[in-house]
Amino acid sequence: MHWQISLIQLALAQGVLAATFSWLRKLDVWWILIQLLFPLALVLVIALQLPSWIFLFAFVFTLLLYWSTFRTQVPFYPSGPDVWHAVADCLPAHPARVVDIGSGLGGLSLSLAATRPDCHIVGVELAPMPWLVSWLRARFVDAASGRRPEFLLMDYEQLNFADFDLVFAYLSPTAMTPLWSKAKAEMRPGAVLLSYEFIIPDMVPDMQKMINSRQVMLYGWRF
């Protein structure tokens, strides 16, 4: 019997095989989805016969957006206004130093700086393109109406958490255990670590708050 397998069927089979191996390796769900869909998406894109420069542009864009996601296991996770307001409610009444690790396009840092101009707000981002966007956004902030946040292009592991009263993280499940180890070693008594959506394994939070629009928790640990 002669079997004829189409290119799409072959791509789908390859995606299923890659996703299965990813599942066996206990990778995160988003990695499994990428492995499943990428071969099929590649076949469909080739069928469109797009000009070659588009692929170069897509590669450079993806590189600048995600940068070292393969190492950090932290993809681009943007938050939203409901999260920003919830974090603002957690700020102490006195002037404080606050850092958003993995600040993305800078929405949280800009919002906090406008809400609490008495606080020093720092956003830290490892990927060049989101950092550049956040830095440019900060340039347009009217210094008279609020204090500009500071945006740093660096790995948060290079920071000393002892310099901050509040640390906010929206990372990934894989990053939570190393984050806790760093926080436990460096954060001062009275400082607060906040994590949106992802909890630290085996560590009961001192506070948790439901973000209404998404039905997702904001967790907090006080040192």
C-alpha positions as a LaTeX table, in Angstrom:
\begin{tabular}{lrrr}
\hline
Residue & $x$ (\AA) & $y$ (\AA) & $z$ (\AA) \\
\hline
Met1 & 0.00 & 0.00 & 0.00 \\
His2 & 1.37 & 3.40 & $-0.99$ \\
Trp3 & 0.95 & 6.14 & 1.61 \\
Gln4 & 0.94 & 9.79 & 0.57 \\
Ile5 & 1.64 & 12.25 & 3.35 \\
Ser6 & 1.14 & 15.96 & 2.74 \\
Leu7 & 3.57 & 18.57 & 3.99 \\
Ile8 & 0.97 & 19.88 & 6.42 \\
Gln9 & 0.43 & 16.40 & 7.88 \\
Leu10 & 4.18 & 15.98 & 8.26 \\
Ala11 & 4.50 & 19.36 & 9.99 \\
Leu12 & 1.62 & 18.51 & 12.32 \\
Ala13 & 3.20 & 15.16 & 13.18 \\
Gln14 & 6.53 & 16.85 & 13.88 \\
Gly15 & 4.80 & 19.40 & 16.10 \\
Val16 & 3.03 & 16.70 & 18.08 \\
Leu17 & 6.29 & 14.80 & 18.52 \\
Ala18 & 8.17 & 17.92 & 19.66 \\
Ala19 & 5.35 & 18.88 & 22.04 \\
Thr20 & 5.35 & 15.37 & 23.49 \\
Phe21 & 9.07 & 15.52 & 24.21 \\
Ser22 & 8.60 & 18.99 & 25.75 \\
Trp23 & 5.85 & 17.62 & 27.99 \\
Leu24 & 8.03 & 14.69 & 29.04 \\
Arg25 & 10.79 & 17.17 & 29.89 \\
Lys26 & 8.23 & 19.06 & 32.04 \\
Leu27 & 8.64 & 22.34 & 30.19 \\
Asp28 & 6.14 & 25.15 & 30.74 \\
Val29 & 2.85 & 25.05 & 28.82 \\
Trp30 & 3.77 & 27.99 & 26.60 \\
Trp31 & 6.90 & 26.16 & 25.44 \\
Ile32 & 4.81 & 23.08 & 24.60 \\
Leu33 & 2.41 & 25.20 & 22.53 \\
Ile34 & 5.30 & 26.74 & 20.62 \\
Gln35 & 6.72 & 23.30 & 19.85 \\
Leu36 & 3.31 & 22.10 & 18.70 \\
Leu37 & 2.42 & 25.00 & 16.41 \\
Phe38 & 5.76 & 26.19 & 15.05 \\
Pro39 & 6.27 & 23.53 & 12.30 \\
Leu40 & 2.73 & 24.05 & 10.98 \\
Ala41 & 3.10 & 27.83 & 11.09 \\
Leu42 & 6.40 & 27.55 & 9.21 \\
Val43 & 4.79 & 25.52 & 6.41 \\
Leu44 & 1.92 & 27.99 & 6.09 \\
Val45 & 4.28 & 30.98 & 5.95 \\
Ile46 & 6.42 & 29.34 & 3.26 \\
Ala47 & 3.27 & 28.68 & 1.22 \\
Leu48 & 2.55 & 32.43 & 1.20 \\
Gln49 & 5.86 & 33.03 & $-0.64$ \\
Leu50 & 6.66 & 36.17 & 1.31 \\
Pro51 & 9.76 & 38.23 & 0.42 \\
Ser52 & 12.89 & 37.17 & 2.29 \\
Trp53 & 13.41 & 40.49 & 4.10 \\
Ile54 & 10.24 & 39.87 & 6.11 \\
Phe55 & 11.85 & 36.84 & 7.75 \\
Leu56 & 14.93 & 38.86 & 8.68 \\
Phe57 & 12.74 & 41.60 & 10.13 \\
Ala58 & 10.70 & 39.06 & 12.11 \\
Phe59 & 13.87 & 37.47 & 13.47 \\
Val60 & 15.39 & 40.78 & 14.57 \\
Phe61 & 12.08 & 41.94 & 16.07 \\
Thr62 & 11.66 & 38.70 & 18.02 \\
Leu63 & 15.27 & 38.80 & 19.20 \\
Leu64 & 14.96 & 42.35 & 20.50 \\
Leu65 & 11.61 & 41.62 & 22.16 \\
Tyr66 & 12.44 & 38.34 & 23.89 \\
Trp67 & 16.26 & 38.49 & 24.01 \\
Ser68 & 17.40 & 35.80 & 26.48 \\
Thr69 & 14.03 & 34.15 & 27.20 \\
Phe70 & 15.65 & 30.80 & 26.42 \\
Arg71 & 17.92 & 31.34 & 29.45 \\
Thr72 & 15.65 & 33.14 & 31.91 \\
Gln73 & 12.47 & 31.16 & 31.02 \\
Val74 & 10.58 & 34.46 & 31.40 \\
Pro75 & 8.58 & 35.45 & 28.29 \\
Phe76 & 7.11 & 38.89 & 27.65 \\
Tyr77 & 4.21 & 39.20 & 30.14 \\
Pro78 & 2.60 & 42.66 & 30.04 \\
Ser79 & 0.41 & 43.63 & 33.00 \\
Gly80 & $-2.46$ & 46.12 & 32.97 \\
Pro81 & $-3.98$ & 49.11 & 34.81 \\
Asp82 & $-5.81$ & 46.96 & 37.38 \\
Val83 & $-2.49$ & 45.44 & 38.40 \\
Trp84 & $-0.83$ & 48.86 & 38.54 \\
His85 & $-3.53$ & 50.20 & 40.86 \\
Ala86 & $-3.28$ & 47.14 & 43.11 \\
Val87 & 0.49 & 47.58 & 43.42 \\
Ala88 & 0.04 & 51.29 & 44.17 \\
Asp89 & $-2.27$ & 50.35 & 47.05 \\
Cys90 & 0.56 & 48.27 & 48.53 \\
Leu91 & 3.05 & 51.14 & 48.65 \\
Pro92 & 3.92 & 52.43 & 52.13 \\
Ala93 & 2.65 & 55.84 & 53.19 \\
His94 & 6.19 & 57.22 & 53.41 \\
Pro95 & 8.48 & 57.85 & 50.39 \\
Ala96 & 9.86 & 54.52 & 49.21 \\
Arg97 & 12.18 & 52.99 & 46.66 \\
Val98 & 10.34 & 50.59 & 44.35 \\
Val99 & 11.65 & 48.32 & 41.59 \\
Asp100 & 9.73 & 46.46 & 38.88 \\
Ile101 & 11.90 & 43.56 & 37.73 \\
Gly102 & 11.03 & 42.72 & 34.16 \\
Ser103 & 9.40 & 46.10 & 33.56 \\
Gly104 & 8.53 & 45.48 & 29.89 \\
Leu105 & 7.13 & 48.58 & 28.19 \\
Gly106 & 7.17 & 50.50 & 31.47 \\
Gly107 & 3.44 & 50.77 & 32.17 \\
Leu108 & 3.62 & 49.93 & 35.87 \\
Ser109 & 6.63 & 52.14 & 36.59 \\
Leu110 & 5.13 & 55.12 & 34.76 \\
Ser111 & 1.81 & 54.66 & 36.56 \\
Leu112 & 3.43 & 54.43 & 40.00 \\
Ala113 & 5.60 & 57.48 & 39.31 \\
Ala114 & 2.50 & 59.49 & 38.41 \\
Thr115 & 0.52 & 58.20 & 41.40 \\
Arg116 & 3.32 & 58.54 & 43.95 \\
Pro117 & 5.80 & 61.23 & 42.86 \\
Asp118 & 7.34 & 61.06 & 46.35 \\
Cys119 & 8.64 & 57.56 & 45.60 \\
His120 & 11.67 & 56.60 & 43.53 \\
Ile121 & 10.50 & 54.11 & 40.90 \\
Val122 & 12.93 & 51.90 & 38.98 \\
Gly123 & 12.10 & 49.58 & 36.08 \\
Val124 & 14.58 & 46.87 & 35.13 \\
Glu125 & 14.38 & 45.13 & 31.76 \\
Leu126 & 16.75 & 42.71 & 30.05 \\
Ala127 & 15.30 & 42.82 & 26.50 \\
Pro128 & 16.51 & 45.84 & 24.48 \\
Met129 & 13.31 & 46.76 & 22.62 \\
Pro130 & 10.90 & 46.91 & 25.60 \\
Trp131 & 13.53 & 48.81 & 27.57 \\
Leu132 & 13.97 & 51.36 & 24.76 \\
Val133 & 10.21 & 51.87 & 24.50 \\
Ser134 & 9.93 & 52.42 & 28.26 \\
Trp135 & 12.91 & 54.79 & 28.28 \\
Leu136 & 11.41 & 56.85 & 25.45 \\
Arg137 & 8.03 & 56.94 & 27.19 \\
Ala138 & 9.71 & 58.30 & 30.31 \\
Arg139 & 11.32 & 61.10 & 28.28 \\
Phe140 & 7.85 & 62.48 & 27.53 \\
Val141 & 6.77 & 62.59 & 31.16 \\
Asp142 & 6.33 & 66.15 & 32.37 \\
Ala143 & 8.71 & 66.44 & 35.31 \\
Ala144 & 6.44 & 69.11 & 36.82 \\
Ser145 & 3.48 & 66.71 & 36.99 \\
Gly146 & 5.35 & 63.79 & 38.46 \\
Arg147 & 8.71 & 62.19 & 38.99 \\
Arg148 & 10.14 & 60.29 & 36.07 \\
Pro149 & 10.80 & 56.61 & 36.68 \\
Glu150 & 14.29 & 55.31 & 36.04 \\
Phe151 & 14.62 & 52.52 & 33.47 \\
Leu152 & 17.70 & 50.29 & 33.50 \\
Leu153 & 18.78 & 47.85 & 30.79 \\
Met154 & 20.13 & 44.98 & 32.88 \\
Asp155 & 19.43 & 41.63 & 34.51 \\
Tyr156 & 17.64 & 42.04 & 37.83 \\
Glu157 & 20.07 & 39.54 & 39.34 \\
Gln158 & 22.66 & 42.33 & 39.21 \\
Leu159 & 20.55 & 44.46 & 41.56 \\
Asn160 & 20.86 & 44.52 & 45.32 \\
Phe161 & 17.33 & 44.14 & 46.67 \\
Ala162 & 18.50 & 45.76 & 49.91 \\
Asp163 & 18.25 & 49.10 & 48.07 \\
Phe164 & 14.46 & 48.83 & 47.76 \\
Asp165 & 11.42 & 48.93 & 50.02 \\
Leu166 & 9.20 & 47.08 & 47.54 \\
Val167 & 10.06 & 44.66 & 44.74 \\
Phe168 & 7.42 & 43.76 & 42.14 \\
Ala169 & 7.75 & 40.72 & 39.86 \\
Tyr170 & 5.65 & 39.37 & 37.02 \\
Leu171 & 7.95 & 36.61 & 35.79 \\
Ser172 & 7.14 & 32.91 & 35.33 \\
Pro173 & 6.79 & 29.82 & 37.54 \\
Thr174 & 10.34 & 28.75 & 36.67 \\
Ala175 & 11.81 & 31.99 & 38.00 \\
Met176 & 10.08 & 32.04 & 41.39 \\
Thr177 & 12.44 & 29.83 & 43.41 \\
Pro178 & 15.61 & 31.73 & 42.36 \\
Leu179 & 13.76 & 35.00 & 42.99 \\
Trp180 & 12.89 & 33.93 & 46.53 \\
Ser181 & 16.48 & 32.90 & 47.25 \\
Lys182 & 17.71 & 36.33 & 46.18 \\
Ala183 & 14.98 & 38.17 & 48.07 \\
Lys184 & 15.58 & 36.19 & 51.26 \\
Ala185 & 19.30 & 36.92 & 51.10 \\
Glu186 & 19.07 & 40.64 & 50.33 \\
Met187 & 15.77 & 42.28 & 51.29 \\
Arg188 & 15.70 & 44.33 & 54.48 \\
Pro189 & 13.27 & 43.86 & 57.40 \\
Gly190 & 9.99 & 45.57 & 56.57 \\
Ala191 & 10.49 & 45.34 & 52.80 \\
Val192 & 7.82 & 43.71 & 50.62 \\
Leu193 & 8.08 & 41.34 & 47.67 \\
Leu194 & 5.05 & 41.28 & 45.34 \\
Ser195 & 4.41 & 38.70 & 42.63 \\
Tyr196 & 1.53 & 38.88 & 40.20 \\
Glu197 & $-0.04$ & 35.54 & 39.21 \\
Phe198 & 2.90 & 33.29 & 40.17 \\
Ile199 & 3.36 & 32.09 & 43.75 \\
Ile200 & 6.61 & 31.04 & 45.39 \\
Pro201 & 6.60 & 27.26 & 45.96 \\
Asp202 & 6.07 & 26.21 & 49.59 \\
Met203 & 5.98 & 29.83 & 50.83 \\
Val204 & 2.65 & 31.02 & 52.25 \\
Pro205 & 2.11 & 34.67 & 51.25 \\
Asp206 & 1.51 & 37.29 & 53.93 \\
Met207 & $-1.07$ & 38.93 & 51.69 \\
Gln208 & $-2.99$ & 38.12 & 48.53 \\
Lys209 & $-5.32$ & 40.28 & 46.51 \\
Met210 & $-7.62$ & 39.32 & 43.65 \\
Ile211 & $-7.26$ & 41.44 & 40.52 \\
Asn212 & $-10.90$ & 41.75 & 39.50 \\
Ser213 & $-10.61$ & 42.10 & 35.74 \\
Arg214 & $-8.54$ & 38.93 & 35.31 \\
Gln215 & $-9.44$ & 36.88 & 38.40 \\
Val216 & $-5.73$ & 36.44 & 39.08 \\
Met217 & $-3.99$ & 36.89 & 42.43 \\
Leu218 & $-1.38$ & 39.41 & 43.51 \\
Tyr219 & 0.77 & 37.80 & 46.23 \\
Gly220 & 2.93 & 39.56 & 48.81 \\
Trp221 & 5.61 & 38.54 & 51.31 \\
Arg222 & 6.87 & 40.86 & 54.04 \\
Phe223 & 10.38 & 40.46 & 55.42 \\
\hline
\end{tabular}
